[in-house]
mmCIF file of C-alpha atoms in Angstrom:
data_model
loop_
_atom_site.group_PDB
_atom_site.id
_atom_site.type_symbol
_atom_site.label_atom_id
_atom_site.label_comp_id
_atom_site.label_asym_id
_atom_site.label_seq_id
_atom_site.Cartn_x
_atom_site.Cartn_y
_atom_site.Cartn_z
ATOM 1 C CA MET A 1 -110.936 40.105 -34.294
ATOM 2 C CA ASN A 2 -110.409 41.663 -37.730
ATOM 3 C CA TRP A 3 -108.059 38.779 -38.582
ATOM 4 C CA LEU A 4 -110.799 36.271 -37.691
ATOM 5 C CA LYS A 5 -113.422 38.140 -39.685
ATOM 6 C CA GLU A 6 -111.113 38.420 -42.692
ATOM 7 C CA ASN A 7 -110.303 34.699 -42.822
ATOM 8 C CA MET A 8 -113.502 33.069 -41.590
ATOM 9 C CA LYS A 9 -115.487 32.812 -44.856
ATOM 10 C CA GLY A 10 -112.700 31.219 -46.861
ATOM 11 C CA PHE A 11 -111.790 28.906 -43.976
ATOM 12 C CA LEU A 12 -115.401 27.729 -43.625
ATOM 13 C CA LEU A 13 -115.593 26.937 -47.349
ATOM 14 C CA CYS A 14 -112.423 24.824 -47.013
ATOM 15 C CA LEU A 15 -113.918 23.124 -43.966
ATOM 16 C CA ALA A 16 -117.118 22.356 -45.908
ATOM 17 C CA ILE A 17 -114.997 20.561 -48.527
ATOM 18 C CA THR A 18 -112.802 18.818 -45.947
ATOM 19 C CA ILE A 19 -115.508 17.023 -43.959
ATOM 20 C CA PRO A 20 -116.977 14.990 -46.865
ATOM 21 C CA SER A 21 -113.447 14.471 -48.251
ATOM 22 C CA CYS A 22 -112.389 12.818 -44.975
ATOM 23 C CA PHE A 23 -115.358 10.447 -45.113
ATOM 24 C CA LEU A 24 -114.626 9.620 -48.756
ATOM 25 C CA GLY A 25 -110.963 9.063 -47.862
ATOM 26 C CA LYS A 26 -111.928 6.511 -45.200
ATOM 27 C CA ALA A 27 -114.287 4.773 -47.645
ATOM 28 C CA PHE A 28 -111.616 4.701 -50.370
ATOM 29 C CA PRO A 29 -108.261 4.646 -48.507
ATOM 30 C CA ILE A 30 -106.295 3.872 -51.666
ATOM 31 C CA ILE A 31 -107.183 7.404 -52.828
ATOM 32 C CA GLY A 32 -107.230 9.232 -49.501
ATOM 33 C CA GLY A 33 -108.984 12.340 -48.241
ATOM 34 C CA ALA A 34 -106.319 14.786 -49.454
ATOM 35 C CA VAL A 35 -106.836 13.857 -53.111
ATOM 36 C CA PHE A 36 -110.628 14.064 -52.780
ATOM 37 C CA ALA A 37 -110.256 17.529 -51.204
ATOM 38 C CA ILE A 38 -108.052 18.799 -54.039
ATOM 39 C CA LEU A 39 -110.421 17.428 -56.686
ATOM 40 C CA ILE A 40 -113.564 18.882 -55.059
ATOM 41 C CA GLY A 41 -111.774 22.208 -54.544
ATOM 42 C CA MET A 42 -110.674 22.337 -58.192
ATOM 43 C CA ILE A 43 -114.228 21.601 -59.406
ATOM 44 C CA ILE A 44 -115.691 24.363 -57.198
ATOM 45 C CA ALA A 45 -112.946 26.739 -58.399
ATOM 46 C CA LEU A 46 -114.246 26.362 -61.974
ATOM 47 C CA PHE A 47 -117.465 28.111 -60.921
ATOM 48 C CA LEU A 48 -115.851 30.460 -58.392
ATOM 49 C CA THR A 49 -114.456 33.036 -60.800
ATOM 50 C CA ASP A 50 -114.296 35.818 -58.191
ATOM 51 C CA LYS A 51 -113.199 34.667 -54.732
ATOM 52 C CA GLY A 52 -113.621 38.125 -53.209
ATOM 53 C CA SER A 53 -113.990 37.888 -49.424
ATOM 54 C CA LEU A 54 -113.115 34.160 -49.553
ATOM 55 C CA GLU A 55 -109.576 34.713 -50.822
ATOM 56 C CA ALA A 56 -107.857 35.654 -47.544
ATOM 57 C CA GLY A 57 -109.229 32.606 -45.696
ATOM 58 C CA ILE A 58 -108.331 30.241 -48.529
ATOM 59 C CA LYS A 59 -104.763 31.592 -48.619
ATOM 60 C CA PHE A 60 -104.445 31.313 -44.823
ATOM 61 C CA THR A 61 -105.636 27.685 -44.935
ATOM 62 C CA SER A 62 -103.332 26.677 -47.793
ATOM 63 C CA LYS A 63 -100.244 28.220 -46.133
ATOM 64 C CA LYS A 64 -100.535 28.320 -42.327
ATOM 65 C CA ILE A 65 -102.752 25.277 -41.775
ATOM 66 C CA LEU A 66 -100.374 23.303 -43.973
ATOM 67 C CA GLN A 67 -97.439 24.201 -41.716
ATOM 68 C CA TRP A 68 -99.420 23.325 -38.582
ATOM 69 C CA ALA A 69 -100.216 19.945 -40.127
ATOM 70 C CA VAL A 70 -96.503 19.216 -40.572
ATOM 71 C CA ILE A 71 -95.769 20.234 -36.958
ATOM 72 C CA LEU A 72 -98.488 17.914 -35.625
ATOM 73 C CA LEU A 73 -97.110 15.130 -37.821
ATOM 74 C CA GLY A 74 -94.116 15.074 -35.468
ATOM 75 C CA PHE A 75 -96.305 13.633 -32.706
ATOM 76 C CA GLY A 76 -96.516 10.405 -34.694
ATOM 77 C CA LEU A 77 -92.759 9.827 -34.575
ATOM 78 C CA ASN A 78 -91.128 7.744 -31.845
ATOM 79 C CA LEU A 79 -87.466 8.437 -32.552
ATOM 80 C CA GLY A 80 -86.366 5.387 -30.549
ATOM 81 C CA VAL A 81 -88.325 2.938 -32.701
ATOM 82 C CA ILE A 82 -87.288 4.778 -35.846
ATOM 83 C CA VAL A 83 -83.571 4.604 -34.963
ATOM 84 C CA LYS A 84 -83.916 0.842 -34.421
ATOM 85 C CA THR A 85 -85.664 0.311 -37.751
ATOM 86 C CA GLY A 86 -83.444 2.880 -39.432
ATOM 87 C CA LYS A 87 -80.339 0.753 -38.907
ATOM 88 C CA GLN A 88 -81.972 -1.814 -41.166
ATOM 89 C CA SER A 89 -83.635 0.384 -43.756
ATOM 90 C CA LEU A 90 -81.447 3.524 -43.748
ATOM 91 C CA PRO A 91 -79.159 2.454 -46.653
ATOM 92 C CA ILE A 92 -82.207 1.776 -48.830
ATOM 93 C CA ILE A 93 -83.817 5.070 -47.839
ATOM 94 C CA LEU A 94 -80.656 7.075 -48.579
ATOM 95 C CA PHE A 95 -80.150 5.466 -51.990
ATOM 96 C CA THR A 96 -83.802 5.837 -53.035
ATOM 97 C CA ILE A 97 -83.941 9.487 -51.960
ATOM 98 C CA THR A 98 -80.703 10.203 -53.823
ATOM 99 C CA ILE A 99 -81.816 8.521 -57.058
ATOM 100 C CA SER A 100 -85.205 10.255 -57.038
ATOM 101 C CA LEU A 101 -83.717 13.716 -56.503
ATOM 102 C CA LEU A 102 -81.058 13.024 -59.128
ATOM 103 C CA ILE A 103 -83.635 11.909 -61.706
ATOM 104 C CA ALA A 104 -85.795 14.959 -60.954
ATOM 105 C CA TYR A 105 -82.802 17.278 -61.380
ATOM 106 C CA ILE A 106 -81.699 15.673 -64.683
ATOM 107 C CA LEU A 107 -85.224 15.817 -66.135
ATOM 108 C CA HIS A 108 -85.632 19.399 -64.911
ATOM 109 C CA LYS A 109 -82.550 20.324 -66.942
ATOM 110 C CA THR A 110 -83.172 18.179 -70.033
ATOM 111 C CA MET A 111 -86.965 18.576 -70.330
ATOM 112 C CA HIS A 112 -87.065 22.176 -69.070
ATOM 113 C CA ILE A 113 -89.595 21.376 -66.360
ATOM 114 C CA PRO A 114 -90.007 24.341 -63.947
ATOM 115 C CA SER A 115 -87.672 24.052 -60.947
ATOM 116 C CA LYS A 116 -90.345 24.274 -58.235
ATOM 117 C CA ILE A 117 -92.566 21.523 -59.651
ATOM 118 C CA SER A 118 -89.438 19.423 -60.242
ATOM 119 C CA THR A 119 -88.396 19.867 -56.613
ATOM 120 C CA LEU A 120 -91.857 19.004 -55.313
ATOM 121 C CA VAL A 121 -92.174 15.862 -57.466
ATOM 122 C CA GLY A 122 -88.627 14.749 -56.594
ATOM 123 C CA VAL A 123 -89.082 15.306 -52.862
ATOM 124 C CA GLY A 124 -92.631 13.895 -52.828
ATOM 125 C CA SER A 125 -91.533 10.752 -54.681
ATOM 126 C CA SER A 126 -88.468 10.125 -52.541
ATOM 127 C CA ILE A 127 -89.613 10.974 -49.016
ATOM 128 C CA CYS A 128 -93.265 10.707 -48.110
ATOM 129 C CA GLY A 129 -95.627 12.020 -50.736
ATOM 130 C CA GLY A 130 -98.063 14.677 -49.571
ATOM 131 C CA SER A 131 -96.364 15.331 -46.233
ATOM 132 C CA ALA A 132 -93.010 16.079 -47.896
ATOM 133 C CA ILE A 133 -94.691 18.316 -50.463
ATOM 134 C CA ALA A 134 -96.528 20.084 -47.624
ATOM 135 C CA ALA A 135 -93.236 20.736 -45.820
ATOM 136 C CA THR A 136 -91.287 21.753 -48.919
ATOM 137 C CA ALA A 137 -93.814 24.048 -50.620
ATOM 138 C CA PRO A 138 -93.556 26.952 -48.126
ATOM 139 C CA VAL A 139 -89.746 26.789 -48.153
ATOM 140 C CA ILE A 140 -89.408 27.155 -51.937
ATOM 141 C CA GLU A 141 -92.507 29.406 -52.138
ATOM 142 C CA ALA A 142 -94.314 27.107 -54.567
ATOM 143 C CA ASP A 143 -97.739 28.315 -55.671
ATOM 144 C CA ASP A 144 -100.932 26.301 -55.269
ATOM 145 C CA ASP A 145 -100.985 25.171 -58.919
ATOM 146 C CA GLU A 146 -97.530 23.646 -58.476
ATOM 147 C CA VAL A 147 -98.489 21.951 -55.202
ATOM 148 C CA ALA A 148 -101.684 20.531 -56.733
ATOM 149 C CA GLN A 149 -99.792 19.262 -59.766
ATOM 150 C CA ALA A 150 -97.153 17.538 -57.615
ATOM 151 C CA ILE A 151 -99.805 15.973 -55.365
ATOM 152 C CA SER A 152 -101.704 14.722 -58.442
ATOM 153 C CA VAL A 153 -98.576 13.104 -59.915
ATOM 154 C CA ILE A 154 -97.657 11.444 -56.601
ATOM 155 C CA PHE A 155 -101.252 10.235 -56.141
ATOM 156 C CA PHE A 156 -101.320 8.583 -59.576
ATOM 157 C CA PHE A 157 -98.232 6.477 -58.911
ATOM 158 C CA ASN A 158 -99.305 5.783 -55.318
ATOM 159 C CA VAL A 159 -102.472 4.128 -56.583
ATOM 160 C CA LEU A 160 -100.516 2.102 -59.157
ATOM 161 C CA ALA A 161 -98.073 0.959 -56.461
ATOM 162 C CA ALA A 162 -100.808 -0.038 -54.005
ATOM 163 C CA ILE A 163 -102.518 -2.130 -56.706
ATOM 164 C CA ILE A 164 -99.481 -3.638 -58.436
ATOM 165 C CA PHE A 165 -96.849 -4.143 -55.723
ATOM 166 C CA PRO A 166 -98.429 -7.017 -53.732
ATOM 167 C CA THR A 167 -98.620 -9.177 -56.883
ATOM 168 C CA PHE A 168 -95.221 -7.908 -58.019
ATOM 169 C CA GLY A 169 -93.746 -8.870 -54.632
ATOM 170 C CA LYS A 170 -94.931 -12.439 -55.060
ATOM 171 C CA LEU A 171 -93.550 -12.633 -58.622
ATOM 172 C CA ILE A 172 -90.045 -11.520 -57.598
ATOM 173 C CA GLY A 173 -89.934 -13.979 -54.720
ATOM 174 C CA PHE A 174 -90.478 -12.088 -51.456
ATOM 175 C CA ASP A 175 -90.857 -14.356 -48.423
ATOM 176 C CA THR A 176 -94.567 -15.023 -47.905
ATOM 177 C CA THR A 177 -94.148 -16.440 -44.377
ATOM 178 C CA SER A 178 -92.905 -13.103 -43.037
ATOM 179 C CA GLY A 179 -93.872 -9.503 -43.666
ATOM 180 C CA ASP A 180 -90.364 -8.097 -43.234
ATOM 181 C CA ALA A 181 -89.108 -8.101 -46.845
ATOM 182 C CA PHE A 182 -92.293 -6.757 -48.409
ATOM 183 C CA GLY A 183 -92.793 -4.343 -45.506
ATOM 184 C CA ILE A 184 -89.372 -2.779 -46.098
ATOM 185 C CA PHE A 185 -90.054 -2.645 -49.850
ATOM 186 C CA ALA A 186 -93.479 -1.018 -49.405
ATOM 187 C CA GLY A 187 -92.118 1.437 -46.831
ATOM 188 C CA THR A 188 -89.337 2.614 -49.155
ATOM 189 C CA ALA A 189 -90.906 2.337 -52.633
ATOM 190 C CA VAL A 190 -94.431 3.652 -51.981
ATOM 191 C CA ASN A 191 -94.780 7.366 -51.311
ATOM 192 C CA ASP A 192 -97.855 8.286 -49.293
ATOM 193 C CA THR A 193 -98.844 6.714 -45.961
ATOM 194 C CA SER A 194 -102.327 5.750 -47.171
ATOM 195 C CA SER A 195 -100.895 3.785 -50.116
ATOM 196 C CA VAL A 196 -98.139 2.216 -47.988
ATOM 197 C CA THR A 197 -100.881 1.055 -45.631
ATOM 198 C CA ALA A 198 -103.005 -0.278 -48.500
ATOM 199 C CA ALA A 199 -100.132 -2.250 -50.082
ATOM 200 C CA ALA A 200 -98.868 -3.681 -46.770
ATOM 201 C CA SER A 201 -102.378 -4.629 -45.593
ATOM 202 C CA THR A 202 -103.003 -6.418 -48.893
ATOM 203 C CA TRP A 203 -99.812 -8.461 -48.382
ATOM 204 C CA ASP A 204 -100.884 -9.327 -44.823
ATOM 205 C CA ASN A 205 -104.313 -10.436 -46.087
ATOM 206 C CA MET A 206 -102.826 -12.454 -48.963
ATOM 207 C CA TRP A 207 -100.612 -14.527 -46.650
ATOM 208 C CA ASN A 208 -102.511 -14.363 -43.316
ATOM 209 C CA LEU A 209 -99.745 -12.438 -41.531
ATOM 210 C CA GLY A 210 -101.963 -10.417 -39.195
ATOM 211 C CA SER A 211 -100.461 -6.908 -39.147
ATOM 212 C CA ALA A 212 -96.763 -7.880 -39.343
ATOM 213 C CA THR A 213 -96.175 -6.363 -42.786
ATOM 214 C CA LEU A 214 -98.195 -3.269 -41.968
ATOM 215 C CA ASP A 215 -96.242 -2.573 -38.757
ATOM 216 C CA LYS A 216 -92.906 -2.939 -40.574
ATOM 217 C CA ALA A 217 -93.928 -0.840 -43.584
ATOM 218 C CA VAL A 218 -95.345 2.036 -41.534
ATOM 219 C CA THR A 219 -92.239 2.196 -39.303
ATOM 220 C CA VAL A 220 -89.953 2.309 -42.356
ATOM 221 C CA LYS A 221 -92.219 4.964 -43.878
ATOM 222 C CA LEU A 222 -91.984 7.092 -40.717
ATOM 223 C CA THR A 223 -88.192 6.731 -40.835
ATOM 224 C CA ARG A 224 -88.297 8.221 -44.340
ATOM 225 C CA THR A 225 -90.374 11.092 -42.984
ATOM 226 C CA LEU A 226 -87.383 12.300 -40.966
ATOM 227 C CA ALA A 227 -85.658 13.129 -44.251
ATOM 228 C CA ILE A 228 -88.016 16.126 -44.415
ATOM 229 C CA ILE A 229 -85.714 17.862 -41.915
ATOM 230 C CA PRO A 230 -82.404 17.957 -43.832
ATOM 231 C CA ILE A 231 -84.115 18.389 -47.204
ATOM 232 C CA THR A 232 -86.085 21.484 -46.157
ATOM 233 C CA LEU A 233 -83.080 23.024 -44.388
ATOM 234 C CA VAL A 234 -80.874 22.520 -47.465
ATOM 235 C CA LEU A 235 -83.564 23.966 -49.738
ATOM 236 C CA ALA A 236 -83.897 27.004 -47.446
ATOM 237 C CA PHE A 237 -80.146 27.566 -47.666
ATOM 238 C CA ILE A 238 -80.182 27.198 -51.484
ATOM 239 C CA CYS A 239 -83.096 29.651 -51.759
ATOM 240 C CA THR A 240 -81.181 32.147 -49.620
ATOM 241 C CA LYS A 241 -78.098 31.972 -51.879
ATOM 242 C CA LYS A 242 -80.232 32.183 -55.028
ATOM 243 C CA GLU A 243 -82.066 35.300 -53.817
ATOM 244 C CA LYS A 244 -78.766 36.875 -52.793
ATOM 245 C CA ASN A 245 -77.233 36.197 -56.230
ATOM 246 C CA GLN A 246 -80.254 37.576 -58.042
ATOM 247 C CA SER A 247 -80.641 40.729 -55.976
ATOM 248 C CA GLY A 248 -76.992 41.306 -55.095
ATOM 249 C CA ASN A 249 -78.090 42.065 -51.539
ATOM 250 C CA THR A 250 -77.717 39.991 -48.405
ATOM 251 C CA VAL A 251 -80.861 37.950 -47.709
ATOM 252 C CA ASP A 252 -82.049 37.513 -44.143
ATOM 253 C CA PHE A 253 -81.941 33.744 -43.613
ATOM 254 C CA LYS A 254 -84.411 34.053 -40.723
ATOM 255 C CA LYS A 255 -87.105 35.249 -43.097
ATOM 256 C CA ILE A 256 -87.122 32.068 -45.172
ATOM 257 C CA PHE A 257 -85.886 29.580 -42.577
ATOM 258 C CA PRO A 258 -88.590 26.883 -42.117
ATOM 259 C CA PHE A 259 -89.086 27.353 -38.371
ATOM 260 C CA PHE A 260 -92.080 25.023 -38.440
ATOM 261 C CA ILE A 261 -89.593 22.175 -39.055
ATOM 262 C CA LEU A 262 -88.010 22.963 -35.672
ATOM 263 C CA TYR A 263 -91.439 22.564 -34.067
ATOM 264 C CA PHE A 264 -91.827 19.304 -35.991
ATOM 265 C CA ILE A 265 -88.551 18.078 -34.417
ATOM 266 C CA LEU A 266 -89.677 19.291 -30.977
ATOM 267 C CA ALA A 267 -92.967 17.388 -31.347
ATOM 268 C CA SER A 268 -91.010 14.213 -32.207
ATOM 269 C CA ILE A 269 -88.769 14.661 -29.147
ATOM 270 C CA ILE A 270 -91.780 15.231 -26.868
ATOM 271 C CA THR A 271 -93.387 12.059 -28.242
ATOM 272 C CA THR A 272 -90.233 9.980 -27.721
ATOM 273 C CA ILE A 273 -89.638 11.197 -24.147
ATOM 274 C CA SER A 274 -93.298 10.705 -23.238
ATOM 275 C CA LEU A 275 -93.408 7.146 -24.582
ATOM 276 C CA ASN A 276 -90.182 6.286 -22.728
ATOM 277 C CA LEU A 277 -91.780 7.604 -19.521
ATOM 278 C CA GLY A 278 -94.700 5.226 -19.992
ATOM 279 C CA VAL A 279 -97.297 7.386 -21.737
ATOM 280 C CA SER A 280 -99.556 5.232 -23.915
ATOM 281 C CA PRO A 281 -99.146 5.644 -27.713
ATOM 282 C CA SER A 282 -102.922 6.077 -27.896
ATOM 283 C CA PHE A 283 -102.489 9.446 -26.147
ATOM 284 C CA PHE A 284 -101.028 10.857 -29.367
ATOM 285 C CA THR A 285 -103.631 9.316 -31.681
ATOM 286 C CA PRO A 286 -105.991 12.344 -31.624
ATOM 287 C CA ILE A 287 -103.064 14.665 -32.457
ATOM 288 C CA LYS A 288 -102.018 12.458 -35.392
ATOM 289 C CA GLU A 289 -105.623 12.421 -36.620
ATOM 290 C CA LEU A 290 -105.749 16.223 -36.335
ATOM 291 C CA SER A 291 -102.574 16.384 -38.439
ATOM 292 C CA LYS A 292 -104.213 14.297 -41.170
ATOM 293 C CA PHE A 293 -107.333 16.476 -40.970
ATOM 294 C CA PHE A 294 -105.259 19.651 -41.337
ATOM 295 C CA ILE A 295 -103.512 18.234 -44.413
ATOM 296 C CA VAL A 296 -106.902 17.508 -46.023
ATOM 297 C CA LEU A 297 -108.078 21.011 -45.019
ATOM 298 C CA ALA A 298 -105.027 22.616 -46.635
ATOM 299 C CA MET A 299 -105.473 20.498 -49.783
ATOM 300 C CA ALA A 300 -109.059 21.766 -50.076
ATOM 301 C CA ALA A 301 -107.702 25.340 -50.093
ATOM 302 C CA ILE A 302 -105.028 24.416 -52.632
ATOM 303 C CA GLY A 303 -107.726 22.881 -54.845
ATOM 304 C CA LEU A 304 -109.746 26.107 -54.656
ATOM 305 C CA ASN A 305 -106.682 28.065 -55.793
ATOM 306 C CA THR A 306 -105.840 25.690 -58.657
ATOM 307 C CA ASN A 307 -106.614 26.222 -62.327
ATOM 308 C CA ILE A 308 -107.645 22.718 -63.439
ATOM 309 C CA VAL A 309 -107.502 23.645 -67.140
ATOM 310 C CA LYS A 310 -103.903 24.826 -66.778
ATOM 311 C CA LEU A 311 -103.096 21.734 -64.699
ATOM 312 C CA ILE A 312 -104.279 19.400 -67.493
ATOM 313 C CA LYS A 313 -102.442 21.369 -70.208
ATOM 314 C CA THR A 314 -99.107 21.369 -68.349
ATOM 315 C CA GLY A 315 -99.388 17.939 -66.704
ATOM 316 C CA GLY A 316 -97.522 15.804 -69.272
ATOM 317 C CA LYS A 317 -93.914 16.484 -68.323
ATOM 318 C CA PRO A 318 -94.411 16.225 -64.528
ATOM 319 C CA ILE A 319 -96.140 12.853 -65.047
ATOM 320 C CA ILE A 320 -93.118 11.612 -67.042
ATOM 321 C CA MET A 321 -90.863 12.860 -64.253
ATOM 322 C CA GLY A 322 -93.033 11.118 -61.637
ATOM 323 C CA ALA A 323 -92.902 7.866 -63.620
ATOM 324 C CA CYS A 324 -89.110 8.005 -63.920
ATOM 325 C CA CYS A 325 -88.695 8.760 -60.199
ATOM 326 C CA TRP A 326 -91.100 5.928 -59.311
ATOM 327 C CA ILE A 327 -89.297 3.378 -61.501
ATOM 328 C CA GLY A 328 -85.890 4.555 -60.287
ATOM 329 C CA ILE A 329 -86.886 4.310 -56.603
ATOM 330 C CA THR A 330 -88.379 0.836 -57.113
ATOM 331 C CA ALA A 331 -85.341 -0.520 -58.992
ATOM 332 C CA VAL A 332 -82.702 0.976 -56.680
ATOM 333 C CA GLY A 333 -84.678 0.055 -53.567
ATOM 334 C CA LEU A 334 -84.903 -3.594 -54.629
ATOM 335 C CA LEU A 335 -81.218 -3.691 -55.574
ATOM 336 C CA VAL A 336 -80.018 -2.280 -52.229
ATOM 337 C CA GLN A 337 -82.488 -4.451 -50.326
ATOM 338 C CA TYR A 338 -81.069 -7.527 -52.097
ATOM 339 C CA LEU A 339 -77.437 -6.502 -51.569
ATOM 340 C CA THR A 340 -77.973 -5.847 -47.846
ATOM 341 C CA GLY A 341 -79.594 -9.260 -47.331
ATOM 342 C CA LEU A 342 -83.054 -7.905 -46.472
ATOM 343 C CA TRP A 343 -84.679 -9.818 -49.332
#
C-alpha cells in the first residue's frame, strides 16, 4: 500500500501526458505518440523545478513500465513467420546492424561522444528505434537525458526516411508492380515501426498495391526486433566485465542480467505456439496495443526527467552520429539487397 501511495502521483502525471500523446500519435503517425510524450514531458519539466512527491512515480514509470512494455512487445512476434522471412532478409539485417554499431563505435572514439548515448544511438539506428533503446537503456543504466537524446535523434531520421524513401525507391528503380523490394528496404533501413509503416503504406498507395508492401516491411521489421535479444545479453556481459575491472571485485551477473528479455522471449514463444494451435492473431492485438501504450507512458516519464536546455546544448554530436548510422545502414542495406537478388 505504501508502494502504491509513493508512486501514484508521479504515475498519474505521466498518464495525463500519455493519453493526449496517444491521440496525437494516431493523428500524426509519422511522428508517433512516444515523441509527443517526450516533448510534452520536457516542456512540463521546464516549469516543474521541484518534483517532490512526483519523483518516485516518474522514476518507476520510466524504468519498470519501460521493461514491461518490452516484455509485452514479444506478443507481437510469430517466430514461425519471422524465420520464414528471416531467410530472405537476415543477411541484410546482419550487415546493417554491424555497420551501424561499427560507425557508432568509431564516432564514439574519434568524436569523444559519451559511451552510453553512442550505444543507444547505434542500437536504436540498427535494430528498431524506440523499442531497442527501451530494451538497452536499463541494461547499460543510461539516464533519462541520454534516452531522450537517443530517441530524439532516431525520430529525426525516421521522419526523413518516411518522407524521402518512397520517392528515393522509385528513383533507384525498385519494382513498382510488387511491394517486396521496397518492403525489404523499408523494413531494414527505417528504424521505428511507425515510420516503417508510413513509408511502406506510401509505397502501396503510390502504386495501388493494397497492403503488400506494408505486410512485407512490418515482418522484416519484426525480424530485426529479435536482434534485441543478443545485443542486450552481450551488453550485460560487457557491463559486468567493466564493473569488475573498475572495482577489482567480482560482480554478480544476476544483478545486471536483463531478465525482462527472457520474458520477452517467453512471450514470443507463447504467441507462436498459440497461433500454430489455431488462436486468431487478433487475440494478441490488445496486448500489442498495451505494449505501445506502455512505451508512450514511459517516454512521458523520461520527458519529465529530461533537461531540454542540456539536450539542445549537447545534441550536435549525437545528431552527426545518427546521420552517419542512417546513411551507412541505407547504403549497406541497398548493396546487400542488390547482391542477394532481392532488388
